[in-house]
């Protein structure tokens, strides 16, 4: 089995130690970091997304795979920076104000990172102004907001209004998700897209960035 194949299998199996060993071996064999990322880690996470959509993987499997991918990615990051590998895009992620649920947001962030996006994670209980400030300071192309409570969904709309008031609305695409969030709600508040789960969030981010 070659190095890329063993990284791919380790991520699919959610085996962080093997994913790290695979990345180390691939680097030692002088494989370029961007090839290890694309053909090893990202390829595996895209298969994980497919398996999730086919109901062959569920949230726990997706989480362990995402953690295995992240542990491999951590070893790769210094080499990627050196090689000047361009991220697929920059996304600011956060769970909205008043809401502490962050498991789904973290999973979506990991899948997006697995697809090659750079993630700026603002954490949970993120106020509208904090999203606005992050867009101003970090020049991200997308904001991803998560809400798990019906009572915090209005915070999504408040964030969009705050962006409009700051004259920043046309600078970013906005994607939203979380268990109580719907496509209709996304349209109602003027978000650019909604996705029901982590793997479709990757597709949505790609389509928002053209
Ligand atoms: Co809370 N909680 N909770 N809770 N909690 C829910 C959400 C609830 C549905 C439980 C219930 O009553 N059946 C209910 C909400 C009811 C409602 O508003 N409709 C609820 C409540 C009421 C509360 C408290 C108010 C309870 C209390 O204190 N009385 C309180 C609120 C605290 C607060 O936030 N201010 C509270 C607290 C907590 C804990 C802290 C104990 C804990 C959170 C720990 C944490 O996140 N660090 C917790 C948990 C774990 C849950 C449940 C059990 C599980 C949520 C979860 O992690 N799911 C939840 C019940 C449930 O959902 N069945 C519940 C797994 C996760 C992978 O899925 O987050 O849906 P999810 O994310 C998915 C998709 O939604 C989507 O992709 C993800 C992956 O597929 N997605 C996006 C999410 N964000 C996205 C963003 C995107 C795109 C897709 O683009 C940007």
PDB file of C-alpha atoms and ligand atoms in Angstrom:
ATOM      1  CA  UNK A   1       0.000   0.000   0.000  1.00  0.00           C
ATOM      2  CA  UNK A   2       1.419   3.436  -0.855  1.00  0.00           C
ATOM      3  CA  UNK A   3       1.588   6.332   1.605  1.00  0.00           C
ATOM      4  CA  UNK A   4      -1.419   8.183   0.201  1.00  0.00           C
ATOM      5  CA  UNK A   5      -3.543   5.054   0.318  1.00  0.00           C
ATOM      6  CA  UNK A   6      -2.643   4.401   3.950  1.00  0.00           C
ATOM      7  CA  UNK A   7      -3.504   8.027   4.878  1.00  0.00           C
ATOM      8  CA  UNK A   8      -6.804   7.673   3.000  1.00  0.00           C
ATOM      9  CA  UNK A   9      -7.662   4.431   4.802  1.00  0.00           C
ATOM     10  CA  UNK A  10      -6.596   5.800   8.201  1.00  0.00           C
ATOM     11  CA  UNK A  11      -8.965   8.778   7.845  1.00  0.00           C
ATOM     12  CA  UNK A  12     -11.809   6.564   6.652  1.00  0.00           C
ATOM     13  CA  UNK A  13     -11.219   4.313   9.682  1.00  0.00           C
ATOM     14  CA  UNK A  14     -11.008   7.317  12.028  1.00  0.00           C
ATOM     15  CA  UNK A  15      -7.533   6.177  13.094  1.00  0.00           C
ATOM     16  CA  UNK A  16      -5.675   9.362  14.091  1.00  0.00           C
ATOM     17  CA  UNK A  17      -2.392   7.615  14.999  1.00  0.00           C
ATOM     18  CA  UNK A  18      -2.212   5.889  11.595  1.00  0.00           C
ATOM     19  CA  UNK A  19      -3.170   9.103   9.792  1.00  0.00           C
ATOM     20  CA  UNK A  20      -0.261  10.877  11.502  1.00  0.00           C
ATOM     21  CA  UNK A  21       2.114   7.987  10.807  1.00  0.00           C
ATOM     22  CA  UNK A  22       1.016   8.028   7.152  1.00  0.00           C
ATOM     23  CA  UNK A  23       1.596  11.782   6.818  1.00  0.00           C
ATOM     24  CA  UNK A  24       5.045  11.471   8.452  1.00  0.00           C
ATOM     25  CA  UNK A  25       6.000   8.616   6.116  1.00  0.00           C
ATOM     26  CA  UNK A  26       4.733  10.516   3.057  1.00  0.00           C
ATOM     27  CA  UNK A  27       6.729  13.624   4.048  1.00  0.00           C
ATOM     28  CA  UNK A  28       9.815  11.478   4.651  1.00  0.00           C
ATOM     29  CA  UNK A  29       9.366  10.026   1.155  1.00  0.00           C
ATOM     30  CA  UNK A  30       9.410  13.627  -0.177  1.00  0.00           C
ATOM     31  CA  UNK A  31       5.817  13.647  -1.393  1.00  0.00           C
ATOM     32  CA  UNK A  32       4.700  17.285  -1.818  1.00  0.00           C
ATOM     33  CA  UNK A  33       2.513  18.536   1.066  1.00  0.00           C
ATOM     34  CA  UNK A  34      -0.251  19.734  -1.272  1.00  0.00           C
ATOM     35  CA  UNK A  35      -0.446  16.268  -2.879  1.00  0.00           C
ATOM     36  CA  UNK A  36      -0.672  14.610   0.551  1.00  0.00           C
ATOM     37  CA  UNK A  37      -3.449  17.057   1.443  1.00  0.00           C
ATOM     38  CA  UNK A  38      -5.429  16.701  -1.770  1.00  0.00           C
ATOM     39  CA  UNK A  39      -4.995  13.019  -2.628  1.00  0.00           C
ATOM     40  CA  UNK A  40      -4.786  11.704   0.941  1.00  0.00           C
ATOM     41  CA  UNK A  41      -6.671  13.767   3.518  1.00  0.00           C
ATOM     42  CA  UNK A  42      -9.164  15.687   1.360  1.00  0.00           C
ATOM     43  CA  UNK A  43      -9.946  12.677  -0.840  1.00  0.00           C
ATOM     44  CA  UNK A  44     -10.716  10.625   2.283  1.00  0.00           C
ATOM     45  CA  UNK A  45     -12.952  13.309   3.807  1.00  0.00           C
ATOM     46  CA  UNK A  46     -14.868  13.636   0.588  1.00  0.00           C
ATOM     47  CA  UNK A  47     -15.486   9.862   0.683  1.00  0.00           C
ATOM     48  CA  UNK A  48     -16.574  10.220   4.346  1.00  0.00           C
ATOM     49  CA  UNK A  49     -19.092  12.860   3.212  1.00  0.00           C
ATOM     50  CA  UNK A  50     -20.396  10.498   0.534  1.00  0.00           C
ATOM     51  CA  UNK A  51     -20.723   7.616   3.003  1.00  0.00           C
ATOM     52  CA  UNK A  52     -22.617   9.926   5.386  1.00  0.00           C
ATOM     53  CA  UNK A  53     -25.042  10.885   2.630  1.00  0.00           C
ATOM     54  CA  UNK A  54     -25.522   7.177   1.773  1.00  0.00           C
ATOM     55  CA  UNK A  55     -26.347   6.502   5.464  1.00  0.00           C
ATOM     56  CA  UNK A  56     -23.318   4.227   5.770  1.00  0.00           C
ATOM     57  CA  UNK A  57     -21.566   6.609   8.172  1.00  0.00           C
ATOM     58  CA  UNK A  58     -23.299   8.517  10.973  1.00  0.00           C
ATOM     59  CA  UNK A  59     -22.265  11.522  13.077  1.00  0.00           C
ATOM     60  CA  UNK A  60     -19.920   9.534  15.400  1.00  0.00           C
ATOM     61  CA  UNK A  61     -18.017   7.977  12.456  1.00  0.00           C
ATOM     62  CA  UNK A  62     -17.842  11.335  10.727  1.00  0.00           C
ATOM     63  CA  UNK A  63     -16.464  12.930  13.924  1.00  0.00           C
ATOM     64  CA  UNK A  64     -13.680  10.377  14.403  1.00  0.00           C
ATOM     65  CA  UNK A  65     -12.744  10.608  10.730  1.00  0.00           C
ATOM     66  CA  UNK A  66     -12.680  14.402  10.957  1.00  0.00           C
ATOM     67  CA  UNK A  67     -10.426  14.186  14.034  1.00  0.00           C
ATOM     68  CA  UNK A  68      -8.079  11.779  12.243  1.00  0.00           C
ATOM     69  CA  UNK A  69      -7.981  14.158   9.283  1.00  0.00           C
ATOM     70  CA  UNK A  70      -7.230  17.108  11.591  1.00  0.00           C
ATOM     71  CA  UNK A  71      -4.392  15.299  13.341  1.00  0.00           C
ATOM     72  CA  UNK A  72      -2.790  14.570   9.953  1.00  0.00           C
ATOM     73  CA  UNK A  73      -3.437  18.131   8.789  1.00  0.00           C
ATOM     74  CA  UNK A  74      -1.717  19.549  11.896  1.00  0.00           C
ATOM     75  CA  UNK A  75       1.542  17.835  10.836  1.00  0.00           C
ATOM     76  CA  UNK A  76       1.125  19.051   7.276  1.00  0.00           C
ATOM     77  CA  UNK A  77       0.322  22.709   7.982  1.00  0.00           C
ATOM     78  CA  UNK A  78       3.908  24.049   8.338  1.00  0.00           C
ATOM     79  CA  UNK A  79       4.849  22.408   5.011  1.00  0.00           C
ATOM     80  CA  UNK A  80       1.739  23.775   3.291  1.00  0.00           C
ATOM     81  CA  UNK A  81       2.557  27.290   4.479  1.00  0.00           C
ATOM     82  CA  UNK A  82       6.114  26.843   3.168  1.00  0.00           C
ATOM     83  CA  UNK A  83       4.867  25.627  -0.218  1.00  0.00           C
ATOM     84  CA  UNK A  84       2.416  28.555  -0.376  1.00  0.00           C
ATOM     85  CA  UNK A  85      -0.575  26.250  -0.975  1.00  0.00           C
ATOM     86  CA  UNK A  86      -3.635  28.428  -1.504  1.00  0.00           C
ATOM     87  CA  UNK A  87      -6.684  27.560   0.616  1.00  0.00           C
ATOM     88  CA  UNK A  88      -9.952  26.993  -1.292  1.00  0.00           C
ATOM     89  CA  UNK A  89     -11.336  30.059   0.517  1.00  0.00           C
ATOM     90  CA  UNK A  90     -11.561  31.647   3.958  1.00  0.00           C
ATOM     91  CA  UNK A  91     -14.645  31.008   6.095  1.00  0.00           C
ATOM     92  CA  UNK A  92     -15.567  32.604   9.426  1.00  0.00           C
ATOM     93  CA  UNK A  93     -17.536  30.124  11.530  1.00  0.00           C
ATOM     94  CA  UNK A  94     -19.477  30.667  14.730  1.00  0.00           C
ATOM     95  CA  UNK A  95     -22.480  29.594  16.761  1.00  0.00           C
ATOM     96  CA  UNK A  96     -24.681  32.656  17.165  1.00  0.00           C
ATOM     97  CA  UNK A  97     -25.215  34.805  20.244  1.00  0.00           C
ATOM     98  CA  UNK A  98     -26.955  33.141  23.170  1.00  0.00           C
ATOM     99  CA  UNK A  99     -26.222  29.657  21.845  1.00  0.00           C
ATOM    100  CA  UNK A 100     -23.588  27.348  23.341  1.00  0.00           C
ATOM    101  CA  UNK A 101     -24.127  24.305  21.096  1.00  0.00           C
ATOM    102  CA  UNK A 102     -20.904  23.845  19.163  1.00  0.00           C
ATOM    103  CA  UNK A 103     -20.625  20.151  18.231  1.00  0.00           C
ATOM    104  CA  UNK A 104     -22.347  20.539  14.851  1.00  0.00           C
ATOM    105  CA  UNK A 105     -20.487  23.774  14.110  1.00  0.00           C
ATOM    106  CA  UNK A 106     -17.178  22.064  14.904  1.00  0.00           C
ATOM    107  CA  UNK A 107     -18.049  19.124  12.686  1.00  0.00           C
ATOM    108  CA  UNK A 108     -18.982  21.422   9.798  1.00  0.00           C
ATOM    109  CA  UNK A 109     -15.722  23.359  10.350  1.00  0.00           C
ATOM    110  CA  UNK A 110     -13.685  20.144  10.279  1.00  0.00           C
ATOM    111  CA  UNK A 111     -15.339  18.975   7.058  1.00  0.00           C
ATOM    112  CA  UNK A 112     -14.755  22.378   5.461  1.00  0.00           C
ATOM    113  CA  UNK A 113     -11.128  22.281   6.582  1.00  0.00           C
ATOM    114  CA  UNK A 114     -10.925  18.767   5.169  1.00  0.00           C
ATOM    115  CA  UNK A 115     -12.112  20.176   1.838  1.00  0.00           C
ATOM    116  CA  UNK A 116      -9.254  22.696   1.828  1.00  0.00           C
ATOM    117  CA  UNK A 117     -10.936  25.801   3.271  1.00  0.00           C
ATOM    118  CA  UNK A 118      -9.219  27.969   5.869  1.00  0.00           C
ATOM    119  CA  UNK A 119     -11.487  28.234   8.925  1.00  0.00           C
ATOM    120  CA  UNK A 120     -11.545  31.136  11.357  1.00  0.00           C
ATOM    121  CA  UNK A 121     -13.539  29.725  14.248  1.00  0.00           C
ATOM    122  CA  UNK A 122     -15.073  32.403  16.486  1.00  0.00           C
ATOM    123  CA  UNK A 123     -16.476  29.744  18.831  1.00  0.00           C
ATOM    124  CA  UNK A 124     -19.970  29.870  20.302  1.00  0.00           C
ATOM    125  CA  UNK A 125     -22.178  32.686  21.686  1.00  0.00           C
ATOM    126  CA  UNK A 126     -20.855  34.986  18.943  1.00  0.00           C
ATOM    127  CA  UNK A 127     -22.450  38.454  18.859  1.00  0.00           C
ATOM    128  CA  UNK A 128     -23.399  40.046  15.503  1.00  0.00           C
ATOM    129  CA  UNK A 129     -20.717  42.722  15.944  1.00  0.00           C
ATOM    130  CA  UNK A 130     -18.053  40.042  16.452  1.00  0.00           C
ATOM    131  CA  UNK A 131     -18.932  38.538  13.054  1.00  0.00           C
ATOM    132  CA  UNK A 132     -18.775  42.016  11.482  1.00  0.00           C
ATOM    133  CA  UNK A 133     -15.392  42.740  13.106  1.00  0.00           C
ATOM    134  CA  UNK A 134     -14.002  39.393  11.932  1.00  0.00           C
ATOM    135  CA  UNK A 135     -15.066  40.071   8.326  1.00  0.00           C
ATOM    136  CA  UNK A 136     -13.426  43.500   8.460  1.00  0.00           C
ATOM    137  CA  UNK A 137     -10.195  42.196   9.970  1.00  0.00           C
ATOM    138  CA  UNK A 138      -9.789  38.814   8.293  1.00  0.00           C
ATOM    139  CA  UNK A 139     -11.083  39.364   4.743  1.00  0.00           C
ATOM    140  CA  UNK A 140     -13.035  36.129   4.627  1.00  0.00           C
ATOM    141  CA  UNK A 141     -15.305  35.355   1.676  1.00  0.00           C
ATOM    142  CA  UNK A 142     -17.931  33.424   3.668  1.00  0.00           C
ATOM    143  CA  UNK A 143     -19.598  33.571   7.098  1.00  0.00           C
ATOM    144  CA  UNK A 144     -21.019  30.302   8.439  1.00  0.00           C
ATOM    145  CA  UNK A 145     -23.501  30.609  11.296  1.00  0.00           C
ATOM    146  CA  UNK A 146     -24.889  27.764  13.377  1.00  0.00           C
ATOM    147  CA  UNK A 147     -27.913  27.832  15.728  1.00  0.00           C
ATOM    148  CA  UNK A 148     -29.445  24.934  17.672  1.00  0.00           C
ATOM    149  CA  UNK A 149     -32.126  26.818  19.583  1.00  0.00           C
ATOM    150  CA  UNK A 150     -35.270  28.307  18.101  1.00  0.00           C
ATOM    151  CA  UNK A 151     -34.683  31.224  20.483  1.00  0.00           C
ATOM    152  CA  UNK A 152     -31.264  32.016  18.961  1.00  0.00           C
ATOM    153  CA  UNK A 153     -32.269  31.806  15.282  1.00  0.00           C
ATOM    154  CA  UNK A 154     -33.154  35.562  15.289  1.00  0.00           C
ATOM    155  CA  UNK A 155     -29.467  36.202  16.052  1.00  0.00           C
ATOM    156  CA  UNK A 156     -28.716  35.045  12.494  1.00  0.00           C
ATOM    157  CA  UNK A 157     -30.986  37.708  11.110  1.00  0.00           C
ATOM    158  CA  UNK A 158     -29.492  40.287  13.538  1.00  0.00           C
ATOM    159  CA  UNK A 159     -26.010  39.416  12.233  1.00  0.00           C
ATOM    160  CA  UNK A 160     -27.093  39.947   8.622  1.00  0.00           C
ATOM    161  CA  UNK A 161     -28.608  43.321   9.606  1.00  0.00           C
ATOM    162  CA  UNK A 162     -25.387  44.293  11.418  1.00  0.00           C
ATOM    163  CA  UNK A 163     -23.390  43.442   8.279  1.00  0.00           C
ATOM    164  CA  UNK A 164     -25.769  45.565   6.179  1.00  0.00           C
ATOM    165  CA  UNK A 165     -25.450  48.487   8.602  1.00  0.00           C
ATOM    166  CA  UNK A 166     -21.653  48.215   8.471  1.00  0.00           C
ATOM    167  CA  UNK A 167     -21.806  48.264   4.644  1.00  0.00           C
ATOM    168  CA  UNK A 168     -20.240  44.780   4.562  1.00  0.00           C
ATOM    169  CA  UNK A 169     -23.146  42.623   3.373  1.00  0.00           C
ATOM    170  CA  UNK A 170     -22.016  42.464  -0.259  1.00  0.00           C
ATOM    171  CA  UNK A 171     -18.463  41.566   0.778  1.00  0.00           C
ATOM    172  CA  UNK A 172     -19.387  38.090   2.079  1.00  0.00           C
ATOM    173  CA  UNK A 173     -21.606  35.124   1.342  1.00  0.00           C
ATOM    174  CA  UNK A 174     -23.612  33.854   4.303  1.00  0.00           C
ATOM    175  CA  UNK A 175     -24.400  30.210   4.939  1.00  0.00           C
ATOM    176  CA  UNK A 176     -26.434  28.957   7.876  1.00  0.00           C
ATOM    177  CA  UNK A 177     -27.354  25.659   9.499  1.00  0.00           C
ATOM    178  CA  UNK A 178     -28.325  23.875  12.687  1.00  0.00           C
ATOM    179  CA  UNK A 179     -31.131  21.503  13.643  1.00  0.00           C
ATOM    180  CA  UNK A 180     -34.043  24.024  13.751  1.00  0.00           C
ATOM    181  CA  UNK A 181     -32.856  26.004  10.697  1.00  0.00           C
ATOM    182  CA  UNK A 182     -34.576  25.516   7.339  1.00  0.00           C
ATOM    183  CA  UNK A 183     -34.086  26.577   3.752  1.00  0.00           C
ATOM    184  CA  UNK A 184     -37.203  28.744   4.049  1.00  0.00           C
ATOM    185  CA  UNK A 185     -35.752  30.520   7.077  1.00  0.00           C
ATOM    186  CA  UNK A 186     -32.495  31.138   5.205  1.00  0.00           C
ATOM    187  CA  UNK A 187     -34.427  32.771   2.351  1.00  0.00           C
ATOM    188  CA  UNK A 188     -36.584  34.752   4.772  1.00  0.00           C
ATOM    189  CA  UNK A 189     -33.594  36.391   6.487  1.00  0.00           C
ATOM    190  CA  UNK A 190     -31.586  36.932   3.285  1.00  0.00           C
ATOM    191  CA  UNK A 191     -28.828  34.343   3.828  1.00  0.00           C
ATOM    192  CA  UNK A 192     -27.140  33.009   0.695  1.00  0.00           C
ATOM    193  CA  UNK A 193     -27.608  29.350   1.561  1.00  0.00           C
ATOM    194  CA  UNK A 194     -28.643  26.693   4.059  1.00  0.00           C
ATOM    195  CA  UNK A 195     -27.355  23.194   4.485  1.00  0.00           C
ATOM    196  CA  UNK A 196     -28.773  20.458   6.699  1.00  0.00           C
ATOM    197  CA  UNK A 197     -25.505  18.668   7.453  1.00  0.00           C
ATOM    198  CA  UNK A 198     -21.733  18.850   7.318  1.00  0.00           C
ATOM    199  CA  UNK A 199     -21.125  17.186   3.976  1.00  0.00           C
ATOM    200  CA  UNK A 200     -23.682  19.294   2.134  1.00  0.00           C
ATOM    201  CA  UNK A 201     -22.155  22.348   3.864  1.00  0.00           C
ATOM    202  CA  UNK A 202     -18.950  21.610   1.932  1.00  0.00           C
ATOM    203  CA  UNK A 203     -20.886  21.499  -1.356  1.00  0.00           C
ATOM    204  CA  UNK A 204     -22.684  24.715  -0.439  1.00  0.00           C
ATOM    205  CA  UNK A 205     -19.447  26.555   0.427  1.00  0.00           C
ATOM    206  CA  UNK A 206     -17.918  25.453  -2.879  1.00  0.00           C
ATOM    207  CA  UNK A 207     -20.951  26.637  -4.831  1.00  0.00           C
ATOM    208  CA  UNK A 208     -21.065  29.978  -2.973  1.00  0.00           C
ATOM    209  CA  UNK A 209     -17.471  30.594  -3.959  1.00  0.00           C
ATOM    210  CA  UNK A 210     -18.216  29.682  -7.559  1.00  0.00           C
TER     211      UNK A 210
HETATM  212 CO1  LIG B   1     -29.141  21.480  24.077  1.00  0.00          CO
HETATM  213  N1  LIG B   1     -30.874  21.606  23.181  1.00  0.00           N
HETATM  214  N2  LIG B   1     -29.690  22.887  25.333  1.00  0.00           N
HETATM  215  N3  LIG B   1     -27.430  21.157  24.943  1.00  0.00           N
HETATM  216  N4  LIG B   1     -28.979  19.962  22.981  1.00  0.00           N
HETATM  217  C1  LIG B   1     -31.049  20.786  21.972  1.00  0.00           C
HETATM  218  C2  LIG B   1     -30.651  21.572  20.735  1.00  0.00           C
HETATM  219  C3  LIG B   1     -32.613  20.481  22.030  1.00  0.00           C
HETATM  220  C4  LIG B   1     -33.230  20.192  20.645  1.00  0.00           C
HETATM  221  C5  LIG B   1     -32.857  19.313  23.014  1.00  0.00           C
HETATM  222  C6  LIG B   1     -34.330  18.999  23.167  1.00  0.00           C
HETATM  223  O1  LIG B   1     -35.026  19.678  23.873  1.00  0.00           O
HETATM  224  N5  LIG B   1     -34.805  17.992  22.496  1.00  0.00           N
HETATM  225  C7  LIG B   1     -33.167  21.779  22.702  1.00  0.00           C
HETATM  226  C8  LIG B   1     -33.553  22.916  21.746  1.00  0.00           C
HETATM  227  C9  LIG B   1     -35.025  23.110  21.594  1.00  0.00           C
HETATM  228  C10 LIG B   1     -35.281  24.187  20.606  1.00  0.00           C
HETATM  229  O2  LIG B   1     -34.925  25.310  20.769  1.00  0.00           O
HETATM  230  N6  LIG B   1     -35.924  23.802  19.512  1.00  0.00           N
HETATM  231  C11 LIG B   1     -31.999  22.156  23.607  1.00  0.00           C
HETATM  232  C12 LIG B   1     -32.103  22.973  24.755  1.00  0.00           C
HETATM  233  C13 LIG B   1     -33.516  23.433  25.116  1.00  0.00           C
HETATM  234  C14 LIG B   1     -30.982  23.356  25.534  1.00  0.00           C
HETATM  235  C15 LIG B   1     -30.960  24.264  26.773  1.00  0.00           C
HETATM  236  C16 LIG B   1     -31.859  25.506  26.697  1.00  0.00           C
HETATM  237  C17 LIG B   1     -31.326  23.357  27.957  1.00  0.00           C
HETATM  238  C18 LIG B   1     -31.470  24.095  29.283  1.00  0.00           C
HETATM  239  O3  LIG B   1     -30.491  24.549  29.797  1.00  0.00           O
HETATM  240  N7  LIG B   1     -32.712  24.187  29.707  1.00  0.00           N
HETATM  241  C19 LIG B   1     -29.472  24.635  26.895  1.00  0.00           C
HETATM  242  C20 LIG B   1     -29.142  25.916  26.117  1.00  0.00           C
HETATM  243  C21 LIG B   1     -27.742  26.374  26.356  1.00  0.00           C
HETATM  244  C22 LIG B   1     -27.387  27.455  25.379  1.00  0.00           C
HETATM  245  O4  LIG B   1     -26.993  27.157  24.264  1.00  0.00           O
HETATM  246  N8  LIG B   1     -27.539  28.712  25.783  1.00  0.00           N
HETATM  247  C23 LIG B   1     -28.840  23.462  26.225  1.00  0.00           C
HETATM  248  C24 LIG B   1     -27.556  23.006  26.549  1.00  0.00           C
HETATM  249  C25 LIG B   1     -26.931  21.921  25.967  1.00  0.00           C
HETATM  250  C26 LIG B   1     -25.576  21.371  26.412  1.00  0.00           C
HETATM  251  C27 LIG B   1     -24.599  22.459  26.845  1.00  0.00           C
HETATM  252  C28 LIG B   1     -25.829  20.447  27.572  1.00  0.00           C
HETATM  253  C29 LIG B   1     -25.150  20.503  25.170  1.00  0.00           C
HETATM  254  C30 LIG B   1     -24.279  21.274  24.139  1.00  0.00           C
HETATM  255  C31 LIG B   1     -22.807  20.920  24.260  1.00  0.00           C
HETATM  256  C32 LIG B   1     -22.040  21.511  23.108  1.00  0.00           C
HETATM  257  O5  LIG B   1     -22.504  21.701  21.994  1.00  0.00           O
HETATM  258  N9  LIG B   1     -20.796  21.802  23.433  1.00  0.00           N
HETATM  259  C33 LIG B   1     -26.503  20.252  24.510  1.00  0.00           C
HETATM  260  C34 LIG B   1     -26.731  19.224  23.551  1.00  0.00           C
HETATM  261  C35 LIG B   1     -25.592  18.255  23.313  1.00  0.00           C
HETATM  262  C36 LIG B   1     -27.943  19.101  22.838  1.00  0.00           C
HETATM  263  C37 LIG B   1     -28.388  17.990  21.863  1.00  0.00           C
HETATM  264  C38 LIG B   1     -28.716  16.782  22.739  1.00  0.00           C
HETATM  265  C39 LIG B   1     -27.418  17.551  20.782  1.00  0.00           C
HETATM  266  C40 LIG B   1     -26.913  18.689  19.877  1.00  0.00           C
HETATM  267  C41 LIG B   1     -25.795  18.139  19.032  1.00  0.00           C
HETATM  268  O6  LIG B   1     -24.641  18.351  19.336  1.00  0.00           O
HETATM  269  N10 LIG B   1     -26.130  17.362  17.984  1.00  0.00           N
HETATM  270  C42 LIG B   1     -29.675  18.633  21.211  1.00  0.00           C
HETATM  271  C43 LIG B   1     -30.743  17.610  20.845  1.00  0.00           C
HETATM  272  C44 LIG B   1     -30.652  17.216  19.389  1.00  0.00           C
HETATM  273  O7  LIG B   1     -30.210  17.950  18.533  1.00  0.00           O
HETATM  274  N11 LIG B   1     -31.133  16.047  19.130  1.00  0.00           N
HETATM  275  C45 LIG B   1     -30.002  19.747  22.112  1.00  0.00           C
HETATM  276  C46 LIG B   1     -25.146  16.684  17.137  1.00  0.00           C
HETATM  277  C47 LIG B   1     -24.651  17.642  16.033  1.00  0.00           C
HETATM  278  C48 LIG B   1     -23.619  16.925  15.169  1.00  0.00           C
HETATM  279  O8  LIG B   1     -25.765  17.970  15.231  1.00  0.00           O
HETATM  280  O9  LIG B   1     -25.709  20.379  15.993  1.00  0.00           O
HETATM  281  O10 LIG B   1     -27.626  19.517  14.550  1.00  0.00           O
HETATM  282  P1  LIG B   1     -26.199  19.485  14.926  1.00  0.00           P
HETATM  283  O11 LIG B   1     -25.330  19.865  13.633  1.00  0.00           O
HETATM  284  C49 LIG B   1     -25.534  19.247  12.380  1.00  0.00           C
HETATM  285  C50 LIG B   1     -26.532  19.993  11.479  1.00  0.00           C
HETATM  286  O12 LIG B   1     -27.510  20.733  12.203  1.00  0.00           O
HETATM  287  C51 LIG B   1     -25.656  20.833  10.600  1.00  0.00           C
HETATM  288  O13 LIG B   1     -24.513  20.028  10.420  1.00  0.00           O
HETATM  289  C52 LIG B   1     -24.218  19.362  11.645  1.00  0.00           C
HETATM  290  C53 LIG B   1     -23.549  18.057  11.314  1.00  0.00           C
HETATM  291  O14 LIG B   1     -24.320  17.242  10.482  1.00  0.00           O
HETATM  292  N12 LIG B   1     -25.209  22.151  11.004  1.00  0.00           N
HETATM  293  C54 LIG B   1     -24.808  23.056  10.065  1.00  0.00           C
HETATM  294  C55 LIG B   1     -25.007  22.697  12.226  1.00  0.00           C
HETATM  295  N13 LIG B   1     -24.508  23.916  12.114  1.00  0.00           N
HETATM  296  C56 LIG B   1     -24.349  24.160  10.798  1.00  0.00           C
HETATM  297  C57 LIG B   1     -23.855  25.289  10.119  1.00  0.00           C
HETATM  298  C58 LIG B   1     -23.821  25.253   8.723  1.00  0.00           C
HETATM  299  C59 LIG B   1     -24.298  24.141   8.021  1.00  0.00           C
HETATM  300  C60 LIG B   1     -24.769  23.025   8.681  1.00  0.00           C
HETATM  301  O15 LIG B   1     -23.358  26.270   7.990  1.00  0.00           O
HETATM  302  C61 LIG B   1     -22.667  27.301   8.625  1.00  0.00           C
END
